[in-house]
XYZ file of C-alpha atoms in Angstrom:
512
model
C 36.308 31.101 59.820
C 33.335 28.613 60.716
C 34.304 25.024 60.417
C 31.566 24.461 58.003
C 32.971 27.126 55.781
C 36.548 25.910 55.828
C 35.656 22.388 55.108
C 33.705 23.422 52.021
C 36.916 25.459 50.784
C 38.922 22.524 51.168
C 36.586 20.302 49.160
C 36.674 22.835 46.214
C 40.364 23.085 46.478
C 40.626 19.285 46.213
C 38.106 18.875 43.295
C 39.759 21.661 41.234
C 41.843 20.829 38.279
C 45.631 21.248 38.451
C 47.008 24.537 37.445
C 47.498 25.093 33.606
C 44.826 22.322 32.811
C 41.710 23.260 31.307
C 38.444 21.301 31.997
C 37.041 19.348 29.192
C 33.927 20.625 27.372
C 30.735 18.629 26.571
C 31.815 18.697 22.829
C 35.262 17.257 23.587
C 33.871 14.562 25.578
C 31.132 13.574 23.046
C 33.869 13.591 20.222
C 36.218 11.346 22.132
C 33.572 8.953 23.124
C 31.852 8.620 19.643
C 34.918 8.888 17.326
C 38.318 8.658 19.043
C 41.563 9.320 17.365
C 42.876 6.637 15.344
C 39.296 4.669 15.164
C 38.756 5.468 11.551
C 35.482 7.247 12.049
C 34.765 11.184 12.174
C 31.919 13.350 13.367
C 29.588 15.735 11.483
C 27.429 18.003 13.064
C 24.318 19.549 11.730
C 21.237 21.558 12.902
C 19.338 18.586 14.240
C 21.745 15.613 14.266
C 25.255 14.218 14.839
C 26.604 11.700 12.259
C 29.274 9.306 12.878
C 30.862 8.657 9.300
C 33.686 6.366 8.360
C 36.900 7.664 6.728
C 39.108 10.402 7.718
C 37.769 13.316 9.502
C 36.539 16.819 7.911
C 39.267 19.367 6.797
C 39.539 21.113 10.060
C 41.226 18.793 12.715
C 40.295 18.549 16.281
C 43.856 20.216 17.113
C 43.197 23.213 15.160
C 39.911 23.879 16.642
C 41.446 23.575 20.146
C 44.180 25.919 19.305
C 41.576 28.423 18.027
C 39.657 28.594 21.140
C 42.933 28.902 23.245
C 44.057 31.681 21.338
C 40.739 33.196 21.674
C 40.983 33.044 25.404
C 44.366 34.491 25.427
C 43.093 37.671 23.404
C 40.281 38.358 25.703
C 41.010 41.442 27.849
C 39.552 40.098 30.942
C 40.653 36.601 31.067
C 42.864 34.836 33.457
C 45.654 34.168 31.145
C 45.813 38.081 30.548
C 45.813 38.727 34.341
C 48.752 36.181 34.888
C 50.912 37.901 32.271
C 50.503 41.168 34.004
C 51.890 40.058 37.109
C 55.756 40.365 37.329
C 57.844 37.334 37.026
C 61.492 36.574 38.089
C 62.336 34.835 34.700
C 59.334 34.854 32.489
C 59.724 32.408 29.665
C 58.576 33.298 26.350
C 55.007 31.812 25.570
C 54.756 29.834 22.396
C 53.009 31.428 19.732
C 49.366 29.981 18.909
C 49.031 27.757 15.872
C 46.820 29.823 13.604
C 43.588 28.147 12.353
C 43.789 27.027 8.696
C 41.753 28.893 6.351
C 38.975 27.011 4.832
C 35.893 27.605 2.376
C 32.274 27.122 3.393
C 31.206 23.729 4.503
C 29.043 22.392 1.731
C 27.213 19.952 4.238
C 26.925 16.561 5.228
C 24.333 15.767 2.398
C 27.076 16.146 -0.036
C 29.290 13.676 1.773
C 26.685 10.745 1.448
C 27.542 8.388 -1.239
C 25.395 8.113 -4.014
C 24.701 4.322 -3.630
C 23.533 5.259 -0.098
C 21.177 8.150 -1.103
C 19.425 5.843 -3.857
C 18.729 3.256 -0.989
C 17.335 5.794 1.357
C 15.246 7.470 -1.421
C 14.109 3.954 -2.541
C 12.674 3.274 0.787
C 10.838 6.802 0.868
C 9.402 6.221 -2.538
C 8.156 2.797 -1.844
C 6.147 4.257 1.158
C 4.847 7.452 -0.236
C 5.297 7.341 -3.872
C 8.042 9.527 -5.914
C 5.764 12.509 -5.934
C 6.302 15.199 -4.384
C 9.281 13.826 -2.507
C 11.672 13.632 -5.416
C 10.948 16.912 -6.669
C 11.709 18.427 -3.275
C 14.822 16.606 -2.725
C 16.200 17.480 -6.050
C 16.351 21.081 -4.887
C 18.460 20.321 -1.829
C 21.929 20.018 -3.532
C 23.627 18.837 -6.415
C 24.155 15.199 -4.795
C 20.528 14.757 -4.003
C 19.637 16.089 -7.627
C 21.586 13.615 -9.066
C 20.035 10.840 -6.854
C 16.674 12.062 -7.349
C 16.995 12.198 -11.027
C 17.810 8.427 -11.444
C 14.953 6.957 -13.619
C 15.003 3.820 -11.249
C 12.902 5.755 -8.507
C 10.406 6.874 -10.880
C 8.504 3.329 -11.257
C 5.218 4.251 -10.031
C 3.472 7.578 -11.010
C 0.048 9.203 -10.754
C -0.650 11.979 -13.148
C -3.637 14.404 -12.552
C -4.031 17.903 -13.781
C -4.277 20.464 -11.073
C -7.588 22.158 -12.129
C -9.429 18.951 -12.401
C -13.101 19.470 -11.858
C -12.998 23.035 -12.881
C -14.654 24.523 -15.995
C -13.962 22.975 -19.460
C -11.735 25.853 -20.473
C -9.687 25.781 -17.561
C -9.282 22.110 -17.181
C -8.062 21.973 -20.901
C -5.646 24.689 -20.244
C -4.308 23.032 -17.314
C -4.032 19.572 -19.234
C -1.913 21.382 -21.940
C 0.319 22.974 -19.526
C 1.064 19.641 -17.621
C 1.339 17.876 -21.047
C 4.236 20.215 -22.003
C 6.349 19.319 -18.830
C 5.770 15.727 -19.602
C 7.211 15.980 -22.959
C 10.589 16.388 -21.047
C 9.822 14.108 -17.914
C 8.746 11.152 -20.237
C 12.324 10.545 -21.799
C 14.323 11.922 -18.967
C 12.573 10.518 -15.835
C 10.057 7.852 -16.759
C 12.270 5.519 -18.909
C 11.830 2.827 -16.264
C 8.215 3.500 -15.332
C 6.239 0.316 -14.438
C 2.743 1.454 -12.957
C 0.899 4.487 -14.288
C -2.327 5.905 -13.223
C -4.053 8.835 -15.128
C -6.882 10.698 -13.385
C -9.435 13.261 -14.665
C -7.844 13.578 -18.253
C -10.689 14.817 -20.474
C -8.863 16.244 -23.634
C -5.316 15.265 -23.612
C -5.227 11.615 -22.762
C -4.520 10.503 -26.191
C -1.403 12.546 -26.432
C -0.181 11.390 -23.079
C -0.599 7.738 -23.704
C 1.257 8.342 -26.974
C 4.138 9.761 -24.920
C 3.834 6.816 -22.780
C 4.160 4.305 -25.623
C 7.276 6.256 -26.830
C 9.230 6.530 -23.744
C 8.053 3.664 -21.222
C 8.791 0.340 -22.621
C 8.810 -1.356 -19.120
C 5.115 -0.430 -18.372
C 3.246 -3.073 -16.637
C 0.042 -1.677 -15.157
C -1.948 1.355 -16.532
C -5.120 2.766 -14.650
C -7.425 5.257 -16.232
C -9.784 6.966 -13.736
C -12.595 9.294 -14.979
C -10.855 9.604 -18.566
C -12.291 10.462 -21.768
C -11.441 10.227 -25.287
C -9.566 6.958 -25.276
C -9.522 5.470 -28.812
C -8.824 1.775 -30.043
C -5.685 3.048 -32.028
C -4.208 4.508 -28.722
C -4.874 1.591 -26.634
C -3.469 -0.919 -29.478
C -0.375 1.307 -30.117
C 0.355 1.182 -26.308
C 0.161 -2.536 -26.286
C 2.349 -2.774 -29.167
C 5.059 -0.658 -27.609
C 4.892 -2.104 -24.237
C 5.680 -5.807 -24.385
C 5.375 -6.163 -20.574
C 1.851 -4.439 -20.059
C -0.326 -7.190 -18.532
C -2.738 -5.139 -16.082
C -5.568 -2.767 -17.242
C -8.037 -0.878 -14.897
C -10.630 1.284 -16.772
C -13.081 1.389 -13.915
C -14.962 4.538 -13.929
C -13.745 5.756 -17.187
C -15.547 6.097 -20.605
C -13.867 3.640 -22.863
C -15.476 1.975 -25.909
C -15.810 -1.545 -26.088
C -14.229 -1.829 -29.396
C -10.945 -0.220 -27.883
C -10.870 -2.567 -24.980
C -11.591 -5.659 -27.356
C -8.574 -4.418 -29.699
C -6.422 -4.009 -26.757
C -7.157 -7.491 -25.378
C -6.487 -8.919 -28.811
C -3.165 -7.406 -29.000
C -2.228 -8.068 -25.567
C -3.246 -11.690 -25.922
C -1.713 -14.395 -23.600
C 0.064 -11.798 -21.497
C -2.921 -10.314 -19.956
C -2.960 -11.159 -16.228
C -5.457 -8.637 -14.376
C -8.401 -6.606 -15.759
C -10.890 -4.148 -14.066
C -13.978 -3.108 -15.717
C -17.197 -0.931 -14.884
C -20.385 -2.607 -15.917
C -22.212 -0.962 -18.718
C -24.108 -1.654 -21.921
C -20.675 -2.631 -23.526
C -19.480 -5.435 -20.911
C -21.251 -8.203 -22.635
C -18.980 -7.503 -25.835
C -15.841 -7.479 -23.777
C -16.726 -10.694 -21.860
C -17.642 -12.199 -25.091
C -14.061 -11.226 -26.264
C -12.612 -12.823 -23.321
C -14.594 -16.046 -23.311
C -13.404 -16.768 -26.858
C -10.065 -17.491 -25.792
C -8.661 -13.837 -26.027
C -6.830 -13.800 -22.769
C -6.275 -17.568 -21.605
C -3.904 -16.518 -18.894
C -6.136 -14.089 -17.148
C -5.572 -14.199 -13.215
C -7.902 -11.460 -12.005
C -11.247 -10.268 -13.327
C -13.417 -7.497 -11.346
C -16.611 -5.992 -13.059
C -17.683 -3.127 -10.964
C -21.659 -2.513 -10.923
C -22.894 0.909 -10.298
C -26.447 1.531 -8.460
C -28.244 2.367 -11.958
C -26.763 -0.214 -14.114
C -27.595 -3.826 -14.403
C -25.762 -6.482 -16.644
C -27.986 -8.511 -18.709
C -25.886 -11.356 -20.125
C -27.082 -12.466 -23.440
C -28.069 -16.201 -23.490
C -25.880 -18.163 -25.923
C -27.283 -19.544 -29.052
C -28.334 -23.390 -29.405
C -25.262 -24.333 -31.447
C -22.859 -22.144 -29.428
C -20.018 -24.065 -27.871
C -18.166 -22.887 -24.615
C -14.777 -21.330 -25.109
C -11.539 -22.186 -23.264
C -12.347 -19.871 -20.553
C -9.683 -18.651 -18.030
C -7.606 -21.550 -16.814
C -5.373 -19.378 -14.558
C -8.052 -17.192 -13.114
C -7.655 -16.743 -9.398
C -10.044 -13.775 -8.669
C -13.545 -12.927 -9.914
C -15.629 -10.177 -8.536
C -18.990 -9.300 -9.578
C -20.242 -7.677 -6.141
C -22.715 -4.975 -6.721
C -25.171 -3.160 -4.107
C -28.434 -4.122 -5.848
C -30.162 -7.068 -7.285
C -28.957 -8.124 -10.662
C -29.377 -10.706 -13.215
C -26.214 -12.829 -12.919
C -27.505 -16.406 -13.155
C -26.060 -19.757 -12.308
C -25.789 -20.283 -16.188
C -23.705 -16.993 -16.574
C -21.379 -17.798 -13.833
C -20.788 -21.270 -15.199
C -19.793 -19.895 -18.433
C -17.315 -17.667 -16.878
C -15.928 -20.565 -14.628
C -16.230 -23.744 -16.255
C -12.592 -23.986 -16.860
C -11.209 -22.168 -13.920
C -9.719 -24.921 -11.405
C -7.424 -22.366 -9.654
C -10.025 -19.918 -8.515
C -9.217 -18.595 -4.878
C -11.492 -15.622 -4.432
C -15.388 -15.514 -5.596
C -17.192 -12.326 -4.612
C -20.973 -12.270 -5.677
C -22.396 -10.051 -3.051
C -25.708 -8.737 -4.436
C -26.053 -11.684 -7.040
C -29.440 -12.892 -5.707
C -30.070 -15.404 -8.485
C -26.957 -17.530 -7.546
C -27.685 -20.693 -5.670
C -25.714 -23.081 -3.944
C -26.433 -25.881 -6.153
C -24.798 -23.573 -9.066
C -21.650 -22.862 -6.860
C -21.344 -26.701 -6.255
C -21.008 -27.345 -9.986
C -17.907 -25.042 -10.219
C -14.525 -26.874 -11.007
C -12.858 -24.906 -8.420
C -11.910 -27.164 -5.339
C -9.783 -24.909 -3.118
C -11.811 -21.746 -2.744
C -10.379 -19.786 0.144
C -12.778 -16.490 0.161
C -16.479 -16.737 -0.749
C -18.743 -13.683 -0.509
C -22.588 -14.200 -0.901
C -23.809 -11.437 1.220
C -27.014 -9.551 0.036
C -27.232 -5.994 1.248
C -30.348 -3.865 1.051
C -32.384 -6.501 -0.445
C -36.255 -6.446 -0.354
C -38.177 -8.920 1.805
C -40.410 -9.633 -1.221
C -37.392 -11.223 -2.917
C -37.679 -15.196 -3.075
C -34.432 -16.329 -1.447
C -33.098 -19.765 -1.274
C -34.173 -21.401 2.163
C -31.848 -24.456 1.907
C -28.827 -25.513 0.364
C -25.889 -23.911 2.498
C -24.497 -27.457 3.460
C -23.291 -27.635 -0.364
C -20.807 -24.953 0.014
C -19.230 -25.818 3.295
C -19.091 -29.475 2.332
C -16.936 -28.810 -0.690
C -14.712 -25.931 0.546
C -14.554 -26.276 4.499
C -11.070 -27.417 4.270
C -9.870 -24.404 2.400
C -12.340 -21.547 3.327
C -10.703 -18.700 5.148
C -13.409 -15.885 4.851
C -17.260 -16.606 4.425
C -19.857 -14.178 3.688
C -23.525 -15.247 4.060
C -24.911 -12.267 5.482
C -28.736 -11.501 4.419
C -29.125 -14.991 2.976
C -32.708 -16.687 4.067
C -31.402 -20.173 4.866
C -33.458 -21.868 7.738
C -32.030 -22.498 11.272
C -31.542 -26.237 10.494
C -29.890 -25.462 7.233
C -27.390 -23.103 8.711
C -26.747 -25.739 11.465
C -25.819 -28.440 9.164
C -23.626 -26.151 6.996
C -21.410 -24.778 10.054
C -21.298 -28.159 11.394
C -19.013 -28.975 8.332
C -16.165 -26.961 10.096
C -15.845 -29.408 12.982
C -15.295 -32.408 10.786
C -12.464 -31.370 8.514
C -10.652 -34.456 6.960
C -7.458 -35.661 8.728
C -8.318 -34.061 11.944
C -6.725 -30.765 11.186
C -8.293 -27.533 12.230
C -10.360 -25.500 9.813
C -8.719 -22.424 8.271
C -11.621 -20.375 8.820
C -10.838 -16.806 10.255
C -13.567 -14.645 9.086
C -17.535 -15.281 9.285
C -20.229 -12.920 8.342
C -23.650 -14.085 9.544
C -25.609 -10.741 9.624
C -29.162 -10.974 9.278
C -29.369 -14.839 9.250
C -31.359 -17.293 11.444
C -28.440 -18.688 12.925
C -28.906 -19.998 16.585
C -26.825 -19.913 19.898
C -25.907 -23.275 19.630
C -24.839 -22.972 15.918
C -22.612 -20.115 16.960
C -21.107 -21.698 20.012
C -20.233 -24.923 17.873
C -18.422 -23.218 15.034
C -16.539 -20.832 17.510
C -15.339 -23.948 19.290
C -14.318 -25.553 16.009
C -12.533 -22.740 14.529
C -9.558 -21.476 16.990
C -8.407 -19.020 14.440
C -11.799 -17.346 14.078
C -10.880 -13.545 14.222
C -13.987 -11.796 12.906
C -17.523 -12.957 13.569
C -20.561 -10.565 12.538
C -23.755 -11.469 14.485
C -25.632 -8.204 13.711
C -29.664 -8.346 13.443
C -29.510 -12.044 13.966
C -33.019 -12.646 15.289
C -32.568 -15.979 16.865
C -29.835 -14.844 19.300
C -30.431 -13.086 22.651
C -30.116 -9.140 23.197
C -26.497 -8.233 23.926
C -24.883 -10.696 21.456
C -25.892 -9.160 18.238
C -22.852 -7.362 17.309
C -19.666 -7.742 15.342
C -16.897 -9.376 17.170
C -13.235 -8.734 16.100
C -10.219 -10.425 17.537
C -9.670 -13.720 19.055
C -10.167 -12.560 22.629
C -13.554 -10.679 21.613
C -14.551 -13.981 19.728
C -13.957 -16.048 22.923
C -15.776 -13.562 25.142
C -18.900 -14.264 22.667
C -18.525 -17.895 23.411
C -18.445 -17.478 27.305
C -21.618 -15.331 26.882
C -23.165 -17.856 24.846
C -22.563 -20.602 27.180
C -23.800 -18.565 30.303
C -26.749 -16.870 28.969
C -30.235 -18.460 28.915
C -31.705 -20.068 25.775
C -33.585 -17.649 23.728
C -36.801 -18.502 21.749
C -36.640 -18.944 18.137
């Protein structure tokens, strides 16, 4: 025998396990590694995962599984154990009988072993991320334990309901609404008893019946949104306000709701109303008139969405008219729209004459608003101001000066400022943006977003505002005619804004 072959044979003999000792399998190694005996844990194996759970192990112990595997090897005709028995021995000792594996029923699965409290926490995280539909409906069909967890009303706190045939012909859509309504007659009392936020989309004929079910079964409702819904009557909204004492937010944008229904609802809700979303129409003036007459003094958010073909014409007050209490708790006001409108300084003053806590003011498209009118507002800590003019014609007479009035008042609190499309002169913008370099107390300005698209801002002014605002993360310089080529774009992120400053400092001066 060659020396190399003999050497390899000796190595195999040394590395072989002793006689009668079986090599450990990978399954046994993982079992002893993750859940050793006496540790108080056990393993559960499924198709795609291995779970380590506290408590006693499954019904089939580890020793029983090993005994079953040993008995199976002994029964095989070509196994080593069978060959060893065939050889004659001087005094063969009787082999012990293998321990039979205990009989057990089918394994119900690891899902049934998870405590109900743990399942509720897991389902709650998934519902918070993706909503209860369709996850809870699918999870309820897994097993009885999952069905019990998915049936808890605490998980059904936010629901969106839309007929499956929305946008189809009238007869098919009405039939689909009736079918869904029949299911809701059982779901409302059994699943939606703790519902807090409800959104109805594309309900044309059965919205009255759905809201009636909500008023009977959902006393904890706080938010209601109606999108592309028809047939909402004053009695429906009033009854809902009475049945749901915690309801404080209403969104009826893109829905056909009569002004009388909205006014009746606001009068019934009264002081607890916090947020309101409207669509501008010929009935907007009546709704805003009810709001100004001390209907909802605790209102915090008011948004009036204006469409392309609608213009709000606020009626001027009479000579003897006295201003109402307004909205002392209002924090956000949005009157933005894509086209020119007739919202003036006088109309804005009537809305905000008693709103010192205003934080967000969105007046994009309001070409008649002037800096002088904004200066007279009572709010002192405005954080977001949007005055951009998009798609405006050059023939409009825009204000050429007055922008310093805005920054002098709110430079210490403004975080976002939008002046895109405004016609302020170069000198006026320079004075306005210089206010961010002289904040009181020597503190750094809070400005992080600045939109100067289409303005007459100069390179020196841009360099000054970037140097004065280290927290600036967004800067829009598109279509700025006074800037050199290559710099007229939007900058996103602190690093991108700093690169803009470097380019401004190294680029030659551009003629104005």
